Short mmCIF file of C-alpha atoms in Angstrom, two decimals:
data_model
loop_
_atom_site.label_atom_id
_atom_site.label_comp_id
_atom_site.label_asym_id
_atom_site.label_seq_id
_atom_site.Cartn_x
_atom_site.Cartn_y
_atom_site.Cartn_z
CA MET A 1 -0.64 10.26 -7.59
CA ARG A 2 -1.56 8.93 -4.49
CA SER A 3 2.27 8.55 -2.91
CA GLN A 4 2.41 12.18 -3.45
CA THR A 5 -0.45 13.15 -1.89
CA ALA A 6 0.50 10.94 1.35
CA GLY A 7 4.29 12.37 0.82
CA ARG A 8 3.11 15.69 1.41
CA TRP A 9 1.33 14.36 5.00
CA LEU A 10 4.19 12.55 5.46
CA LEU A 11 6.30 15.71 5.30
CA PHE A 12 3.78 17.91 7.39
CA TRP A 13 4.36 15.72 10.06
CA THR A 14 8.14 15.39 10.15
CA LEU A 15 8.17 19.41 10.21
CA PHE A 16 5.38 19.45 12.99
CA ILE A 17 7.24 16.85 15.28
CA GLY A 18 10.85 17.93 13.94
CA PHE A 19 9.97 21.85 15.08
CA GLY A 20 8.50 20.79 18.50
CA ALA A 21 10.71 19.13 19.03
CA VAL A 22 13.32 21.51 18.82
CA ALA A 23 11.69 24.30 20.40
CA GLY A 24 10.90 21.73 23.14
CA ALA A 25 14.81 21.33 23.46
CA CYS A 26 15.86 24.68 23.48
CA GLY A 27 13.96 25.68 26.05
CA MET A 28 14.98 22.68 28.31
CA LEU A 29 18.40 23.71 27.70
CA MET A 30 18.05 26.90 28.18
CA ASP A 31 16.33 26.58 31.30
CA PRO A 32 17.54 23.40 32.78
CA SER A 33 15.33 23.99 35.94
CA GLY A 34 12.01 23.45 33.76
CA ARG A 35 10.24 26.31 35.68
CA ALA A 36 10.44 28.43 32.69
CA MET A 37 8.21 25.97 30.85
CA GLY A 38 6.45 24.46 34.14
CA MET A 39 8.41 21.45 33.81
CA ASP A 40 10.23 21.30 37.25
CA ALA A 41 7.53 19.32 38.88
CA MET A 42 8.14 16.86 36.84
CA LEU A 43 11.60 16.31 37.58
CA PRO A 44 10.92 13.63 40.69
CA TYR A 45 9.32 11.33 37.89
CA PHE A 46 12.83 10.85 36.60
CA GLN A 47 13.81 9.53 38.92
CA VAL A 48 13.12 5.58 38.54
CA MET A 49 15.49 6.42 34.90
CA PRO A 50 18.41 4.79 35.05
CA LEU A 51 21.52 7.07 36.05
CA ALA A 52 18.88 8.89 37.10
CA LYS A 53 21.52 10.46 39.54
CA TYR A 54 23.69 11.37 36.91
CA LEU A 55 21.40 12.20 34.02
CA TYR A 56 17.83 13.41 35.66
CA GLN A 57 18.57 16.16 38.13
CA ASP A 58 18.00 18.71 35.10
CA TYR A 59 16.60 19.03 31.60
CA VAL A 60 20.03 18.97 30.32
CA PHE A 61 20.43 15.54 28.90
CA PRO A 62 16.57 15.03 28.34
CA GLY A 63 16.83 18.37 26.15
CA ILE A 64 19.99 17.07 24.34
CA ALA A 65 17.85 13.87 23.67
CA LEU A 66 14.71 14.90 22.89
CA LEU A 67 16.69 17.18 20.24
CA ILE A 68 18.45 14.20 18.20
CA VAL A 69 15.73 11.42 19.00
CA ASN A 70 12.70 13.74 17.62
CA GLY A 71 14.14 16.84 16.56
CA LEU A 72 17.17 16.74 14.21
CA THR A 73 15.52 13.47 12.53
CA ASN A 74 12.36 14.42 12.01
CA LEU A 75 13.65 17.19 10.37
CA THR A 76 16.34 15.09 8.13
CA ALA A 77 13.50 13.37 7.16
CA ALA A 78 11.81 16.32 5.74
CA VAL A 79 14.97 17.72 3.89
CA LEU A 80 15.39 14.65 2.22
CA LEU A 81 11.69 14.26 1.80
CA LEU A 82 11.59 17.39 -0.25
CA LYS A 83 14.40 16.43 -2.19
CA LYS A 84 12.27 13.22 -3.16
CA LYS A 85 14.56 10.66 -1.53
CA ARG A 86 12.81 7.54 -1.47
CA ILE A 87 14.74 7.00 1.85
CA GLY A 88 13.18 9.88 3.20
CA VAL A 89 10.22 8.13 3.43
CA VAL A 90 11.45 4.99 5.53
CA LEU A 91 12.77 7.46 8.25
CA GLY A 92 10.10 9.39 8.35
CA GLY A 93 8.02 6.69 8.86
CA VAL A 94 10.54 4.93 11.45
CA PHE A 95 11.00 8.11 13.08
CA GLY A 96 6.84 8.18 13.86
CA VAL A 97 7.54 4.90 15.65
CA THR A 98 10.68 6.34 17.27
CA LEU A 99 7.78 8.92 18.69
CA MET A 100 5.53 6.39 20.23
CA LEU A 101 8.42 4.54 21.64
CA TRP A 102 9.63 7.73 23.08
CA ILE A 103 6.21 8.43 24.78
CA CYS A 104 5.49 5.14 26.10
CA ILE A 105 8.56 5.96 28.62
CA GLN A 106 6.78 8.70 29.55
CA PHE A 107 3.45 6.06 29.70
CA VAL A 108 5.88 4.53 32.07
CA ILE A 109 6.96 7.28 34.48
CA PHE A 110 4.40 9.87 34.17
CA PRO A 111 1.01 9.48 35.56
CA LEU A 112 -1.35 9.69 32.25
CA ASN A 113 -1.70 13.26 30.68
CA PHE A 114 -3.26 14.40 26.77
CA MET A 115 -0.27 16.08 25.91
CA SER A 116 1.73 12.44 26.13
CA THR A 117 -1.22 10.65 24.59
CA ILE A 118 -2.29 13.07 21.82
CA TYR A 119 1.89 12.94 20.78
CA PHE A 120 1.46 8.95 21.02
CA VAL A 121 -1.10 9.38 18.33
CA PHE A 122 0.81 12.46 16.50
CA GLY A 123 3.22 9.70 16.09
CA LEU A 124 0.78 7.17 15.57
CA CYS A 125 -0.45 9.39 12.59
CA GLN A 126 3.35 9.62 10.75
CA ALA A 127 4.32 5.75 11.04
CA VAL A 128 0.60 4.75 9.08
CA THR A 129 1.31 8.27 6.81
CA GLY A 130 5.17 6.52 6.34
CA TYR A 131 4.33 3.05 5.30
CA MET A 132 1.19 4.26 3.01
CA THR A 133 3.45 6.49 1.43
CA TRP A 134 6.14 3.42 0.91
CA VAL A 135 3.20 1.10 -0.42
CA PHE A 136 1.92 3.62 -3.19
CA CYS A 137 5.27 4.41 -4.20
CA ARG A 138 6.13 0.81 -5.30
CA GLN A 139 2.95 0.52 -6.49
CA GLU A 140 3.07 3.28 -8.67
CA ALA A 141 7.07 2.29 -9.97
CA PHE A 142 5.45 -0.97 -11.40
CA ARG A 143 5.62 -0.68 -14.67
CA ALA A 144 5.01 -3.47 -17.84
CA GLU A 145 5.35 -2.59 -21.04
CA LEU A 146 4.02 -4.05 -24.39
CA SER A 147 7.23 -3.01 -26.05
CA ASP A 148 9.02 -5.29 -23.56
CA TYR A 149 7.62 -8.43 -25.11
CA PRO A 150 8.54 -9.00 -28.89
CA ASN A 151 6.65 -12.56 -29.16
CA ILE A 152 3.23 -11.36 -28.37
CA GLY A 153 0.52 -11.64 -31.83
CA THR A 154 2.83 -13.88 -33.76
CA ASP A 155 -0.08 -16.82 -33.26
CA GLY A 156 -3.54 -15.18 -34.23
CA THR A 157 -5.00 -18.71 -33.24
CA ARG A 158 -4.94 -17.66 -29.44
CA LEU A 159 -5.87 -14.52 -26.86
CA VAL A 160 -5.24 -13.25 -24.13
CA VAL A 161 -7.69 -11.53 -22.16
CA PHE A 162 -7.15 -9.42 -18.71
CA PHE A 163 -8.43 -6.72 -16.41
CA SER A 164 -5.64 -5.07 -14.29
CA ARG A 165 -6.30 -2.23 -11.95
CA MET A 166 -2.87 -1.31 -10.62
CA GLY A 167 -0.72 -3.26 -13.61
CA TYR A 168 0.40 -6.67 -11.73
CA VAL A 169 -2.48 -8.62 -13.46
CA ARG A 170 -1.04 -6.70 -17.38
CA LYS A 171 2.34 -8.19 -16.64
CA GLN A 172 1.36 -11.49 -16.54
CA ALA A 173 -0.68 -11.67 -19.25
CA TYR A 174 1.81 -9.95 -21.22
CA GLU A 175 3.99 -13.11 -19.68
CA ALA A 176 1.62 -15.65 -20.68
CA ALA A 177 1.38 -14.43 -24.44
CA ASN A 178 4.66 -13.81 -24.59
CA ARG A 179 5.46 -17.39 -24.21
CA THR A 180 2.40 -18.73 -26.78
CA GLY A 181 2.17 -16.07 -29.45
CA ALA A 182 -1.53 -14.50 -28.12
CA GLN A 183 -3.41 -11.74 -29.03
CA VAL A 184 -3.85 -9.55 -26.04
CA TYR A 185 -7.18 -7.85 -24.82
CA GLU A 186 -7.62 -5.93 -21.60
CA ILE A 187 -10.90 -5.48 -20.46
CA ARG A 188 -11.39 -1.45 -19.65
CA ALA A 189 -14.11 -1.11 -17.07
CA ALA A 190 -16.80 1.67 -17.44
CA GLU A 191 -16.83 2.56 -13.90
CA ARG A 192 -13.95 4.22 -11.69
CA THR A 193 -11.76 1.59 -11.11
CA ALA A 194 -7.98 3.83 -10.48
CA GLY A 195 -7.21 5.75 -7.42
CA THR A 196 -7.96 4.86 -3.51
CA ALA A 197 -11.69 6.10 -4.73
CA GLY A 198 -11.35 3.57 -6.70
CA PHE A 199 -10.28 0.70 -4.80
CA TRP A 200 -13.04 1.18 -2.09
CA TRP A 201 -15.76 1.32 -5.42
CA CYS A 202 -14.33 -1.95 -6.34
CA GLY A 203 -14.37 -3.65 -3.07
CA ARG A 204 -18.38 -2.42 -3.45
CA PHE A 205 -18.85 -4.68 -6.06
CA ALA A 206 -16.78 -7.51 -5.24
CA MET A 207 -18.40 -7.47 -1.41
CA HIS A 208 -21.86 -8.28 -3.32
CA ARG A 209 -20.71 -10.11 -5.87
CA TRP A 210 -22.07 -7.68 -8.33
CA ALA A 211 -20.33 -7.82 -12.75
CA MET A 212 -19.34 -4.71 -13.34
CA PRO A 213 -20.21 -2.63 -16.62
CA ILE A 214 -17.60 -2.76 -19.11
CA GLU A 215 -16.96 -1.28 -22.30
CA PRO A 216 -18.14 -3.10 -25.27
CA ILE A 217 -15.68 -6.10 -26.61
CA PRO A 218 -13.98 -4.88 -29.51
CA VAL A 219 -12.85 -8.48 -30.07
CA ASP A 220 -14.30 -11.90 -32.20
CA LEU A 221 -13.65 -14.21 -29.52
CA THR A 222 -15.03 -17.10 -31.79
CA ALA A 223 -11.87 -16.67 -33.78
CA TYR A 224 -9.45 -17.87 -31.18
CA GLU A 225 -8.74 -21.44 -30.92
CA HIS A 226 -7.66 -20.76 -27.23
CA VAL A 227 -8.35 -18.39 -24.54
CA THR A 228 -6.42 -17.57 -21.60
CA ILE A 229 -8.28 -14.94 -18.42
CA CYS A 230 -5.65 -13.60 -16.19
CA THR A 231 -7.75 -11.89 -13.17
CA PRO A 232 -7.29 -10.72 -10.37
CA ILE A 233 -8.52 -11.44 -7.19
CA TRP A 234 -11.53 -9.01 -5.18
CA VAL A 235 -12.63 -9.73 -2.06
CA PHE A 236 -12.34 -13.70 -2.50
CA SER A 237 -13.75 -13.88 -5.47
CA LEU A 238 -13.65 -13.28 -9.25
CA ALA A 239 -13.05 -9.11 -10.39
CA SER A 240 -16.09 -7.69 -10.87
CA PRO A 241 -15.34 -6.63 -14.55
CA VAL A 242 -13.91 -10.24 -15.53
CA ARG A 243 -17.43 -11.31 -14.37
CA ALA A 244 -19.04 -8.91 -16.58
CA PHE A 245 -16.69 -9.91 -19.62
CA CYS A 246 -17.61 -13.62 -18.83
CA ARG A 247 -20.76 -13.41 -18.53
CA GLN A 248 -20.86 -11.57 -22.37
CA ALA A 249 -18.69 -13.50 -23.68
CA ALA A 250 -20.65 -16.98 -22.94
CA GLY A 251 -20.63 -19.84 -25.94
CA GLN A 252 -18.28 -17.35 -27.43
CA VAL A 253 -14.71 -19.21 -26.24
CA ARG A 254 -13.56 -22.75 -27.58
CA GLU A 255 -11.53 -23.81 -24.54
CA ALA A 256 -10.01 -21.09 -21.50
CA ASP A 257 -7.28 -21.40 -19.25
CA TYR A 258 -7.02 -19.21 -16.13
CA ILE A 259 -4.01 -17.09 -14.39
CA LEU A 260 -5.34 -15.88 -11.21
CA VAL A 261 -3.66 -13.35 -9.27
CA HIS A 262 -4.07 -12.71 -5.60
CA HIS A 263 -2.16 -11.63 -2.81
CA THR A 264 -2.85 -14.71 -0.40
CA LYS A 265 -1.27 -17.87 -0.85
CA GLY A 266 -4.45 -20.13 -1.36
CA ARG A 267 -6.04 -21.33 -4.34
CA TYR A 268 -9.19 -20.50 -5.73
CA ALA A 269 -10.97 -23.19 -7.19
CA SER A 270 -14.32 -21.42 -6.42
CA VAL A 271 -13.35 -18.95 -9.15
CA ALA A 272 -12.23 -20.79 -11.77
CA ALA A 273 -15.34 -22.84 -11.27
CA GLU A 274 -17.62 -19.93 -11.73
CA MET A 275 -16.17 -18.95 -14.89
CA ASP A 276 -16.32 -22.01 -16.29
CA ARG A 277 -20.18 -21.66 -15.41
CA LEU A 278 -20.53 -18.65 -17.12
CA LEU A 279 -18.33 -19.07 -20.10
CA GLY A 280 -19.83 -22.46 -20.68
CA VAL A 281 -16.83 -24.57 -21.09
CA THR A 282 -14.37 -26.60 -18.81
CA HIS A 283 -10.74 -24.64 -18.11
CA THR A 284 -8.29 -26.46 -19.55
CA SER A 285 -5.84 -25.18 -16.37
CA CYS A 286 -5.64 -22.73 -13.86
CA VAL A 287 -2.25 -21.49 -12.46
CA ASP A 288 -2.46 -19.23 -8.81
CA VAL A 289 -0.24 -16.35 -8.74
CA ARG A 290 0.59 -14.65 -5.47
CA CYS A 291 1.58 -10.80 -5.48
CA ARG A 292 3.07 -8.81 -2.99
CA MET A 293 3.64 -5.46 -4.52
CA GLY A 294 5.16 -6.56 -7.87
CA VAL A 295 6.61 -9.55 -6.16
CA PHE A 296 5.20 -12.75 -8.04
CA GLY A 297 5.09 -16.32 -6.70
CA ILE A 298 3.58 -19.25 -7.34
CA CYS A 299 0.98 -21.06 -5.01
#
């Protein structure tokens, strides 16, 4: 699962930065002059800070601040991640942003140096990894179960056809079938579509407007009076497996309507027109549904 892989990287960053901050803070507190760590020459730069006369005459306050802001916080996030608490993912990403803000202060008061720059990059990596883990967790937690829709299949004259990579279109298809009693058929791609690698592979097909090979269609489409086709939008166009389905189904569908699921607020009349052309029909209706990590809205 992608969330587990991203979560391991997030755990690495929280431990790496957390232990590093604790070690640095301990060094400052053990020798507040900074000579043992070769930092005594940097104390004059702190005099531009507020209350410098009271807080920055040695490394006691900076050491305590480093321990709290970047040390204990990241180690707390690491413990929560090890316990598989969702809040650990959020905190891990937030503390990456905290580190970047900490380094931004150093950019202001210190001359440009390698250590500050590399730790800013570390903070950026931690923040991005935290965000990716959060997104992947939400995606993988999304479910659409056929058993939750008891009315599906009660009307043998209607069919809902769909392709779904993440499950979002599946949910829309199940809800449409449950409203009308239609039977459902899921288009199966013969190419890899799952996971991060599948995302990029699907993007390649979408950018070229290619049809993606699909498994043979086992249903007799001519037996249905009405077919609803639910498709995601890939790179502002028809999803490649659905394009392949429409080509194979040409002349077999009597009447059709479309449900287009995408991330944007736009409407994709060009996709509906392409499906009409491929199927050889004129659609009765077309609904655009905006979906952002499982939260739906009609455009």
